[in-house]
Coordinates of N, CA and C in Angstrom, one line a residue:
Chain A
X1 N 0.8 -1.2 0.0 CA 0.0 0.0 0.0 C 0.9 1.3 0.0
X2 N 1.5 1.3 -0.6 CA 3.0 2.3 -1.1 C 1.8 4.1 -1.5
X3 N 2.0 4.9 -0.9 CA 1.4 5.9 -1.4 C 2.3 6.6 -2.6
X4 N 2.8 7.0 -2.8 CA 3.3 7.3 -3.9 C 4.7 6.5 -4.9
X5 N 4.4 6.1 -5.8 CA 5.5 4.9 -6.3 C 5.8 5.7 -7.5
X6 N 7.1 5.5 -7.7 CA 7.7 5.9 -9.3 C 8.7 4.6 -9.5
X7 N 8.4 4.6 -11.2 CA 9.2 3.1 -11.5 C 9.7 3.6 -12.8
X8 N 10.8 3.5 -13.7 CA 12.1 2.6 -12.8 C 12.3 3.2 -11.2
X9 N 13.5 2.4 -10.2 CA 13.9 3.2 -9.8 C 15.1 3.6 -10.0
X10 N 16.0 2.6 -10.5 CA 17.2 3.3 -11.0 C 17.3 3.2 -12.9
X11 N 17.7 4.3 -13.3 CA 17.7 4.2 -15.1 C 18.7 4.3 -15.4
X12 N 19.2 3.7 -16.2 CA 21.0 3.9 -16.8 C 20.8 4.2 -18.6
X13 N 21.5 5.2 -19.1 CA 20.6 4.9 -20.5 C 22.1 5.9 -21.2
X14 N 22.0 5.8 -22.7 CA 22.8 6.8 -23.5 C 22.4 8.0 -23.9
X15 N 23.2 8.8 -24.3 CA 23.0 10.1 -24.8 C 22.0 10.1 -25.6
X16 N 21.1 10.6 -25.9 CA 20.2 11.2 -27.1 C 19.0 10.3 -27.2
X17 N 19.0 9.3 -25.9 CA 17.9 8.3 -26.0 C 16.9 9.2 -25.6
X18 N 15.6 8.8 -25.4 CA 14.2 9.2 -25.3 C 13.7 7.9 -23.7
X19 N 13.5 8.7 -22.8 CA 12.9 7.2 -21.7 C 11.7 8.2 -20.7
X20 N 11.2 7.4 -19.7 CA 10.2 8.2 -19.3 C 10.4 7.6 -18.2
X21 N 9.6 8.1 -17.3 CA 9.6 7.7 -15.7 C 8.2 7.7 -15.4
X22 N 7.9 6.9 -14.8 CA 6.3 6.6 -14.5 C 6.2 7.0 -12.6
X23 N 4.8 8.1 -12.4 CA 4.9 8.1 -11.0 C 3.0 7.7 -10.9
X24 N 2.8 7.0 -10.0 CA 1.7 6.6 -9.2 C 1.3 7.0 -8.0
X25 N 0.0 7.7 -7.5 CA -0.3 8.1 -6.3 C -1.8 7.4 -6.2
X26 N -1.8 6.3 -4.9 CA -3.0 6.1 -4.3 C -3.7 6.5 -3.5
X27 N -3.2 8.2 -2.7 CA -3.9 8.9 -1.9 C -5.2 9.6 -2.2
X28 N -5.8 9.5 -3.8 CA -6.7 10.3 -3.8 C -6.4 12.2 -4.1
X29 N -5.1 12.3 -3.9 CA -4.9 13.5 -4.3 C -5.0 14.5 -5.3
X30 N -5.5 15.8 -5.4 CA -5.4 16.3 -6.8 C -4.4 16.7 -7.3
X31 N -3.5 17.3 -6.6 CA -2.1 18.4 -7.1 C -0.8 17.0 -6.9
X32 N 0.0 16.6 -8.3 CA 0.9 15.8 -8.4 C 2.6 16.6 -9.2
X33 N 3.2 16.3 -8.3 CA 4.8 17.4 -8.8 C 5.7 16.4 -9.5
X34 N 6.6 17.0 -10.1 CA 8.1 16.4 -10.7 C 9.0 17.1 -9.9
X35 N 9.6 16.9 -9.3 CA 11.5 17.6 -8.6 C 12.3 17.1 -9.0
X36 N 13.6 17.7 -9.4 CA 14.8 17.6 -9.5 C 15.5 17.8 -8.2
X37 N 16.4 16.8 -8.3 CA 17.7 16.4 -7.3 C 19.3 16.4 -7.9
X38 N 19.7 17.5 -8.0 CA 20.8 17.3 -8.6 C 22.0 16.7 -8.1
X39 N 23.1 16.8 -8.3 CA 24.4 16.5 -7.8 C 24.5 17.0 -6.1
X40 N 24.6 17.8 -5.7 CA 24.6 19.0 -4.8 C 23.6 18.1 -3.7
X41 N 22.6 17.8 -4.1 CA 21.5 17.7 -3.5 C 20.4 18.5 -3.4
X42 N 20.4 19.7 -4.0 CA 19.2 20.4 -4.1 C 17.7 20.2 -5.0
X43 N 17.1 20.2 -4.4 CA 15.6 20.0 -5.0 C 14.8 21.0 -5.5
X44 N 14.6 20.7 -6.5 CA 13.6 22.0 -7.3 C 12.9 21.7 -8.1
X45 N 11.4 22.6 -8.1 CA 10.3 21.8 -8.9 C 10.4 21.9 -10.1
X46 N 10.0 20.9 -11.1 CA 9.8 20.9 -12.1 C 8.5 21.1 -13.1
X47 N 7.6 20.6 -12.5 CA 6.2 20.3 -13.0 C 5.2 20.6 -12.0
X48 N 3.9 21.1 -11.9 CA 3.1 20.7 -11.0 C 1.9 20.6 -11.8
X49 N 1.0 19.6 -11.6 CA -0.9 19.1 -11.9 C -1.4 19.2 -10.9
X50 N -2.8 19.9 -11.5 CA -3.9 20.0 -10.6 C -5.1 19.6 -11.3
X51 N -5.8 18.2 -10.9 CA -6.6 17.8 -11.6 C -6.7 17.5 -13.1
X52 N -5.2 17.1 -13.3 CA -4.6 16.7 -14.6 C -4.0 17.7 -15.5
X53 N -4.4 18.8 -15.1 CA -4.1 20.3 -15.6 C -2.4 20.9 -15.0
X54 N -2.4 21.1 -15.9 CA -0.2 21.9 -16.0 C -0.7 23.0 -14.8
X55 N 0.1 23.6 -14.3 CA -0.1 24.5 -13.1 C 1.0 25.0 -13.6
X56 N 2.5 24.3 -13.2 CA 3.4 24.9 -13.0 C 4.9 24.4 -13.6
X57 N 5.0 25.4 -14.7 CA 6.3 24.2 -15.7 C 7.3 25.1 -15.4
X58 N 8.4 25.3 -14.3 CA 9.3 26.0 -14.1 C 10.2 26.1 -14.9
X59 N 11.2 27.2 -15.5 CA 12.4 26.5 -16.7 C 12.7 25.7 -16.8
X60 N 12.3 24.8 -17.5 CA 12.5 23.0 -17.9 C 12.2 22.9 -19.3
X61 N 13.5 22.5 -20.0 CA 14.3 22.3 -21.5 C 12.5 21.4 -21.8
X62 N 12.0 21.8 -23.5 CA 11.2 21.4 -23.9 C 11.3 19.8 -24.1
X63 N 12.1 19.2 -24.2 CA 12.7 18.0 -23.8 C 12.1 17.0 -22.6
X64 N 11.8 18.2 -21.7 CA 10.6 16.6 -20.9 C 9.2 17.4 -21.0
X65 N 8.3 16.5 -21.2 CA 6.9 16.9 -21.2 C 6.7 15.5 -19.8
X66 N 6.0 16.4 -19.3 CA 5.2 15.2 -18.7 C 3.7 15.1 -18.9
X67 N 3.0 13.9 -18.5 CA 1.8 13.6 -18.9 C 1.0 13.1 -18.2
X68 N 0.0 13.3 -17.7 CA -1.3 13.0 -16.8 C -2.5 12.7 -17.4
X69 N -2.4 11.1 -17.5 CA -3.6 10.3 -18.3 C -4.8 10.6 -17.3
X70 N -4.3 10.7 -16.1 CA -5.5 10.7 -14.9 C -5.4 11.1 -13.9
X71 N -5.9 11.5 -12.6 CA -5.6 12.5 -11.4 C -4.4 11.8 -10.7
X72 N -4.7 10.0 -10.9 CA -3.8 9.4 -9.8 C -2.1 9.2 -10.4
X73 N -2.0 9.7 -12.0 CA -0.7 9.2 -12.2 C -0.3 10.8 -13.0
X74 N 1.2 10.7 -13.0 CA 1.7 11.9 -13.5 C 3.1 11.4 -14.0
X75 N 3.5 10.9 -15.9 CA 4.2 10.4 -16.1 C 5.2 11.6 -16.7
X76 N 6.6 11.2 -16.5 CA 7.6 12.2 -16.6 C 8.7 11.8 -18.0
X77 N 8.0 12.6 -19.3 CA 9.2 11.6 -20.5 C 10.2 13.0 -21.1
X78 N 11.3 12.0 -21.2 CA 12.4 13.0 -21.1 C 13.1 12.6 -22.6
X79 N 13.1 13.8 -24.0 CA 13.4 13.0 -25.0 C 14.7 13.5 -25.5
X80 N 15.9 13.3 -26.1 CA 17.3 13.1 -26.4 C 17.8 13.6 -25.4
X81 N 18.2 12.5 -24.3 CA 18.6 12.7 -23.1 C 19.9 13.5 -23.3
X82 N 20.7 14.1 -22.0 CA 21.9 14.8 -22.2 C 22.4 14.8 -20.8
X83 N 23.8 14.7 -20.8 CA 24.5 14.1 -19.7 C 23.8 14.9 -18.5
X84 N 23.5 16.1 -18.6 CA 23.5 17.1 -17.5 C 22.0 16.8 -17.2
X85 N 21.3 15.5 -17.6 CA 20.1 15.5 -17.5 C 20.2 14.4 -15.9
X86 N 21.3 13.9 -15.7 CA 21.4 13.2 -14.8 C 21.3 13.7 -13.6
X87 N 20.4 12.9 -12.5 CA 19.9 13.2 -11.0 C 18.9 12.6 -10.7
X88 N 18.5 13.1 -9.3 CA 17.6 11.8 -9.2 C 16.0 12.8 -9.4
X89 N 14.7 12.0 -9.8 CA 13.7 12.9 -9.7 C 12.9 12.2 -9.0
X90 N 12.0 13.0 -8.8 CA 11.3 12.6 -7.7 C 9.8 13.0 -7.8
X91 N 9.1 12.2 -7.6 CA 7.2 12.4 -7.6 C 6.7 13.0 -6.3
X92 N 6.0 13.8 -6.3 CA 5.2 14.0 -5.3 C 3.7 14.5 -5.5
X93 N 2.6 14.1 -4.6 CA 1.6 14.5 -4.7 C 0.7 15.1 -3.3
X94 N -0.3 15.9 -3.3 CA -0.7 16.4 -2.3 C -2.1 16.9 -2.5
X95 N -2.9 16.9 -1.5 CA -4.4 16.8 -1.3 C -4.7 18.3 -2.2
X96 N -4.6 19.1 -2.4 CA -4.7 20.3 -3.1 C -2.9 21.2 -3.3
X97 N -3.3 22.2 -4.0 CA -1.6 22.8 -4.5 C -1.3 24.1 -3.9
X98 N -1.7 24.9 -2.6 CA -1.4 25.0 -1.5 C -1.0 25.0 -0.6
X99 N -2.3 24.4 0.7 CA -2.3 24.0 1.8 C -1.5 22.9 2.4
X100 N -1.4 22.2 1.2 CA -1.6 20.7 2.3 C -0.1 20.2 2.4
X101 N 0.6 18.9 3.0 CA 2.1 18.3 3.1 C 2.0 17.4 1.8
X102 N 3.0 17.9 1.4 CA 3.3 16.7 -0.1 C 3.7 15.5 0.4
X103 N 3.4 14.8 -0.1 CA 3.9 13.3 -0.3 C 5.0 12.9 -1.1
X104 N 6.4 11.9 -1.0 CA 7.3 12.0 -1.9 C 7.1 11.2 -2.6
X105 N 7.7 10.7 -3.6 CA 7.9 8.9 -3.8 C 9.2 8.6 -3.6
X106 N 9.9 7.6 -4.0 CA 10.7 7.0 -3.5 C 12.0 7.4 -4.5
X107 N 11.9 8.4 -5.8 CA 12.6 8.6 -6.5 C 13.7 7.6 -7.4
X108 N 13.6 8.5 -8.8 CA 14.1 7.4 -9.9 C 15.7 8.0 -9.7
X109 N 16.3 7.2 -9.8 CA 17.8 7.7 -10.0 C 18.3 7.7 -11.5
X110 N 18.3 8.9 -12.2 CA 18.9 8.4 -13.7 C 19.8 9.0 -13.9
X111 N 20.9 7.9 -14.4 CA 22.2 8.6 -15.0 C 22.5 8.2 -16.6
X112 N 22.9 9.6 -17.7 CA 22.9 9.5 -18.5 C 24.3 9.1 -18.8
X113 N 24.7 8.2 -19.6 CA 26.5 7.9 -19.8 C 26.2 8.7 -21.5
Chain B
X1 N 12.7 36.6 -5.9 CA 12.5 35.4 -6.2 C 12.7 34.5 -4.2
X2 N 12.3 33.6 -4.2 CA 12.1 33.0 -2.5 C 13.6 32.1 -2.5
X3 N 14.5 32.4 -1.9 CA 16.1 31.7 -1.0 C 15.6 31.1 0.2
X4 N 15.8 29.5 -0.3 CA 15.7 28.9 1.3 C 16.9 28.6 2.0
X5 N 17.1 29.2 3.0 CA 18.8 29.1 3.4 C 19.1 28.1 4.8
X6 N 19.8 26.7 4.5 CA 19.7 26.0 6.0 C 21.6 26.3 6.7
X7 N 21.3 26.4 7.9 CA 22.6 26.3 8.6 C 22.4 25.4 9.8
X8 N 23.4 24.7 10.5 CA 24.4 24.7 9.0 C 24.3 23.4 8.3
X9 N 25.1 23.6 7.6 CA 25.5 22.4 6.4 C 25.2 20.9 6.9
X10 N 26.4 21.1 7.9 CA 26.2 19.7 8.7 C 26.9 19.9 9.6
X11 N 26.4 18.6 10.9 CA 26.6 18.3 12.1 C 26.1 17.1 12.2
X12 N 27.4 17.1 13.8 CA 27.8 15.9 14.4 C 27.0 16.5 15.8
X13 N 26.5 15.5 16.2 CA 26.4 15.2 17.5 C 26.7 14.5 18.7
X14 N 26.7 14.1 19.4 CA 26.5 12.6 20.4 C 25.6 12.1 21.2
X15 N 25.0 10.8 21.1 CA 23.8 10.5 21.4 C 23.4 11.2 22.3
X16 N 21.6 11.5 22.7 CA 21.5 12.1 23.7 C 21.5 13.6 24.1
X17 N 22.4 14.2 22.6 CA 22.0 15.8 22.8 C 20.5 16.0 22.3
X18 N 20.5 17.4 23.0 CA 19.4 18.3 21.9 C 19.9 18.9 21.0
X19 N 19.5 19.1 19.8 CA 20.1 20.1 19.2 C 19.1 20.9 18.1
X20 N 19.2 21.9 17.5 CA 18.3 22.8 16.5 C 18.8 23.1 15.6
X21 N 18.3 22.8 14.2 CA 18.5 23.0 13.3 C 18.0 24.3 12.6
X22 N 18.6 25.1 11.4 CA 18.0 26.7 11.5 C 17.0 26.4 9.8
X23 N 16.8 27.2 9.7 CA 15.8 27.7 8.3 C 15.7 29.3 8.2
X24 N 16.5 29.8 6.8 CA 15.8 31.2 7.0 C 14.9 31.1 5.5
X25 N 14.3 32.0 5.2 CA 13.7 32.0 3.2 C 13.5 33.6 3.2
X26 N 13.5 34.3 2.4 CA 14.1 35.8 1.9 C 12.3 36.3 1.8
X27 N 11.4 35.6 1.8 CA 10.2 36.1 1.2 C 9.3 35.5 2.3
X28 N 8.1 36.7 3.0 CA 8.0 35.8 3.7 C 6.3 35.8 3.7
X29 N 5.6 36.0 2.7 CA 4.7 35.5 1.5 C 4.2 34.1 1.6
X30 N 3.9 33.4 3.1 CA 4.0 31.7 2.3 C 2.5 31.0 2.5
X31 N 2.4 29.8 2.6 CA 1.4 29.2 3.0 C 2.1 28.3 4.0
X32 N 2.5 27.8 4.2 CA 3.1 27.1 5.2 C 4.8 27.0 4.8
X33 N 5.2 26.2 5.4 CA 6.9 25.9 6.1 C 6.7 24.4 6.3
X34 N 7.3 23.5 5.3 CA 7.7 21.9 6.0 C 8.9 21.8 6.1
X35 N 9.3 20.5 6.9 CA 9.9 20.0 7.2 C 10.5 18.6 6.9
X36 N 11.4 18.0 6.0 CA 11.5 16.7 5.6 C 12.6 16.2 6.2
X37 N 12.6 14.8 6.5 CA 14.0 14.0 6.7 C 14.2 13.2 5.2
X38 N 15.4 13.1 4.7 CA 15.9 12.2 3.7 C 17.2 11.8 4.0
X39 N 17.2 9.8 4.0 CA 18.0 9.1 3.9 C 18.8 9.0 3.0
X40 N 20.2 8.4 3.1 CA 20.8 8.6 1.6 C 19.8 7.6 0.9
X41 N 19.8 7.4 -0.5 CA 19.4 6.8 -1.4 C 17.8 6.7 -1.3
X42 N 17.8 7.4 -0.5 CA 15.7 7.2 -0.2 C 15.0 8.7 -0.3
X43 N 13.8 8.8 -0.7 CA 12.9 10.1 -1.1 C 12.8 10.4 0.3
X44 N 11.7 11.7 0.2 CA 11.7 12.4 2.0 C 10.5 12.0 2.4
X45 N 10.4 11.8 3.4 CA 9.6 11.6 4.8 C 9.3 13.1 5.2
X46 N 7.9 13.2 4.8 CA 7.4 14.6 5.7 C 7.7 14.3 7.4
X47 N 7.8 15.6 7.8 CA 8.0 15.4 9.6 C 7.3 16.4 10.2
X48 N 7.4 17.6 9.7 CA 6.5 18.5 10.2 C 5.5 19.6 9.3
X49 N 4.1 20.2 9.0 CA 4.2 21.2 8.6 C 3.7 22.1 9.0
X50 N 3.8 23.2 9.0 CA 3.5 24.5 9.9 C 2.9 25.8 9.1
X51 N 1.0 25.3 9.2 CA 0.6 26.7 8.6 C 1.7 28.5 8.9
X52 N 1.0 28.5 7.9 CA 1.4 30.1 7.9 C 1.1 31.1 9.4
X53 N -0.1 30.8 9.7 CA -0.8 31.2 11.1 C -0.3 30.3 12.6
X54 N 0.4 29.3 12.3 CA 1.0 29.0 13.4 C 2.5 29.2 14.1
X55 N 2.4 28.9 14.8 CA 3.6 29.4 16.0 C 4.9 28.1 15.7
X56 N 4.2 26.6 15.9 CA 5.4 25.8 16.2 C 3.8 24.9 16.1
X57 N 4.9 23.2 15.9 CA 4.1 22.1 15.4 C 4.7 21.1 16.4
X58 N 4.3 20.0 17.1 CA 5.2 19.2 18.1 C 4.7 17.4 17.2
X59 N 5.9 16.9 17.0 CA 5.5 15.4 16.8 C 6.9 14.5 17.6
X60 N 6.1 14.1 18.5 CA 7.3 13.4 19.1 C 8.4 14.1 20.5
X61 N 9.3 13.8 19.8 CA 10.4 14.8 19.7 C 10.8 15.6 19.1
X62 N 10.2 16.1 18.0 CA 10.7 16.9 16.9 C 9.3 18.6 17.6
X63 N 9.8 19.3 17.5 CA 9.6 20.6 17.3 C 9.8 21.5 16.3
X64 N 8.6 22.0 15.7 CA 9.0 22.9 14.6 C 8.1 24.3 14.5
X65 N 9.2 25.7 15.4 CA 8.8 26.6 15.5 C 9.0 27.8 13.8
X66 N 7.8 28.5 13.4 CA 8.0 29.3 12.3 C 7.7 30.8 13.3
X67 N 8.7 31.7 12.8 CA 8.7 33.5 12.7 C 8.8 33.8 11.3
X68 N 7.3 34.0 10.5 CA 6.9 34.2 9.8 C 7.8 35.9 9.5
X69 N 7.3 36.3 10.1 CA 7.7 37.7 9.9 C 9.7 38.5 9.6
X70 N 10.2 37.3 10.6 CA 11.3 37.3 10.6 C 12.3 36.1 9.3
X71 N 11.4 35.4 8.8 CA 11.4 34.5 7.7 C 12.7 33.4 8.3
X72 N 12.2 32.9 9.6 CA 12.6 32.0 9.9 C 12.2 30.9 10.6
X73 N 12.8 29.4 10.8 CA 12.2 28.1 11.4 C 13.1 27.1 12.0
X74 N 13.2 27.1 13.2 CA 13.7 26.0 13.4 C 13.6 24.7 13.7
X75 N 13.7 23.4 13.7 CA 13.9 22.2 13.9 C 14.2 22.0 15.3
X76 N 14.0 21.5 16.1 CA 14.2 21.1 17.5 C 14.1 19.9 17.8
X77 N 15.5 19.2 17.7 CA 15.5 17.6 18.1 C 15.4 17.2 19.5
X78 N 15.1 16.4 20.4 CA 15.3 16.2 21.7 C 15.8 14.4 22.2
X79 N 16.9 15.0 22.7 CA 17.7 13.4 22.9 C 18.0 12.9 22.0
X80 N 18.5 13.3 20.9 CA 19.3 12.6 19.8 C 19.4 11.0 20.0
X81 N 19.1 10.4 18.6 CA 18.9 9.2 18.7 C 19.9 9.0 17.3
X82 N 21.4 7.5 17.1 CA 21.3 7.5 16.2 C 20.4 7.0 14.6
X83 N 18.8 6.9 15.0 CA 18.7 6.7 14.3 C 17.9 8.1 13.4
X84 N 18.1 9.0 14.2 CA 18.2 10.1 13.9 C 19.2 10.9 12.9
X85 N 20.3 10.1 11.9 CA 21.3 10.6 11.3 C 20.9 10.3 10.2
X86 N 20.4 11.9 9.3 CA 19.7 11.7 8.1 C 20.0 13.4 7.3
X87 N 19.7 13.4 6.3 CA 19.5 14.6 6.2 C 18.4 15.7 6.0
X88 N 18.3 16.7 6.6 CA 17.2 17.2 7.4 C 16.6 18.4 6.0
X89 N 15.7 18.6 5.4 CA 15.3 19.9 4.4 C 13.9 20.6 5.0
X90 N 14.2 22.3 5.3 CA 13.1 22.5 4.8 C 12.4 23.4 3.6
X91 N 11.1 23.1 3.5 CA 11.0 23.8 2.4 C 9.8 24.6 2.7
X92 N 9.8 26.0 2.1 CA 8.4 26.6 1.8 C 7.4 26.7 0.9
X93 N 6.3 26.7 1.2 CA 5.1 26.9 0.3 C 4.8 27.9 0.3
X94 N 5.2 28.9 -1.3 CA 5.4 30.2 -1.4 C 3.9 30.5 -1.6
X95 N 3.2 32.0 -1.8 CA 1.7 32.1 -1.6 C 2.1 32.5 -3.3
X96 N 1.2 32.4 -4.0 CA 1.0 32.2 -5.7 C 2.1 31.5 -6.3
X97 N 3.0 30.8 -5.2 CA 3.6 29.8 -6.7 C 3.4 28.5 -6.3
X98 N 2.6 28.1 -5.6 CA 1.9 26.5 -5.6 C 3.3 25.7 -5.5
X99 N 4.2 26.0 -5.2 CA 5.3 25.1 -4.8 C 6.1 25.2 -3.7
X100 N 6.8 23.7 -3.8 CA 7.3 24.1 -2.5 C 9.2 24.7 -3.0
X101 N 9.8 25.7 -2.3 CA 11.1 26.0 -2.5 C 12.1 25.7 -1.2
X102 N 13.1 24.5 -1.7 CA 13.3 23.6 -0.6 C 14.8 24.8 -0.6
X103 N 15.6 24.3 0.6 CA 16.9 24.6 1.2 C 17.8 23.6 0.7
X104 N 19.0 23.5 1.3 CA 20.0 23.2 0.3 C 20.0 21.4 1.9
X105 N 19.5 21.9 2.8 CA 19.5 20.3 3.6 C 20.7 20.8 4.7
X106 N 20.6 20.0 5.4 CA 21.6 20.2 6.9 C 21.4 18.3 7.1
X107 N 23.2 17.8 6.5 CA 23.1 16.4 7.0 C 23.7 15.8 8.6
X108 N 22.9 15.3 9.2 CA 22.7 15.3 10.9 C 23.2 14.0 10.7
X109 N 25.1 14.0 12.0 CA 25.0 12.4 12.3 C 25.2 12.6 13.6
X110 N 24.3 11.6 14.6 CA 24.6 11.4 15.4 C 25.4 10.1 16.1
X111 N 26.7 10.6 16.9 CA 27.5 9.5 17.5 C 26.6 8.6 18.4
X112 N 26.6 7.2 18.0 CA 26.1 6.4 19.4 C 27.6 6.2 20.6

């Protein structure tokens, strides 16, 4: 009963490939995020959904779109990957995009060779 | 633009202290102030969060007071435990940007 899952969790892939990251939330939530983790460790948003709807696309290379078939999933595809694309990302979701404590997932680790 | 600033970096302890961890952010505009623990190789664990309208949040041992006005929060551990050696973020929830703007982390080890 994992409340927020993203799969892969680790990706190893080549330069200029195209791959995606899948995140899943069973809490019922409307508002679903993407973050970046880079080298450093710092975290910064990338994406935010509210009721499947874009909210919030921070400067992020046209290169990842992400996609929301449905309230509960928020898929993250990243196309001609690039070294500096590597870090770890991370899903989160939360009862509205506000108020409320996000939820993390367990984060995908991808490194680009 | 909102700077979340943690001091410090890191710290050592030894089992059994208290100790406080700081938070400042430049803007002080928010909806709330959380609090996360993250293991190496593992996502965060919410720990605390602290409307905009409140003072301090208690879980446990953990305390987490916000001065809104002063654009600051601290962390308050009690009796350090090592299983307490993680690294500690907080982050705010800015008012019209629906996200949260994390700090850079403060990694906590404590000696058994």
């Amino acid at each position: 009963d994992t409340a927020v899952s993203q799969t892969p969790k680790y990706l190893v892939t080549q330069m200029g490939n195209d791959k995606s990251i899948k995140c899943e939330q069973n809490l019922g939530h409307d508002t679903m995020y993407w973050y970046k983790q880079d080298s450093k460790k710092f975290l910064k948003i990338m994406f935010s959904y509210n009721n499947k709807e874009l909210i919030i696309n921070e400067t992020v290379p046209n290169r990842f779109s992400p996609k929301s078939p449905d309230k509960a999933h928020l898929n993250l595809h990243i196309n001609s990957l690039e070294l500096g694309d590597s870090a770890v990302y991370f899903c989160a979701s939360s009862r509205d995009h506000s108020t409320d404590t996000q939820y993390f997932g367990p984060g995908t680790r991808l490194t680009v060779l | 633009k909102q700077e979340v600033t943690q001091i410090p970096a890191a710290l050592s302890v030894p089992e059994g202290e208290n100790l406080v961890l700081n938070c400042s952010f430049t803007d002080s505009a928010i909806y709330n102030l959380q609090w996360f623990r993250q293991d190496p190789g593992k996502g965060l664990t919410s720990l605390l969060l602290i409307q905009s309208s409140q003072r301090e949040q208690t879980s446990g041992r953990l305390n987490a007071s916000l001065d809104k006005s002063s654009g600051r929060s601290t962390l308050y551990i009690a009796a350090s435990q090592p299983g307490d050696s993680a690294t500690y973020l907080c982050a705010v929830n800015q008012t019209g940007a629906n996200n949260l703007f994390f700090g850079t982390g403060t990694r906590l080890t404590v000696i058994p």
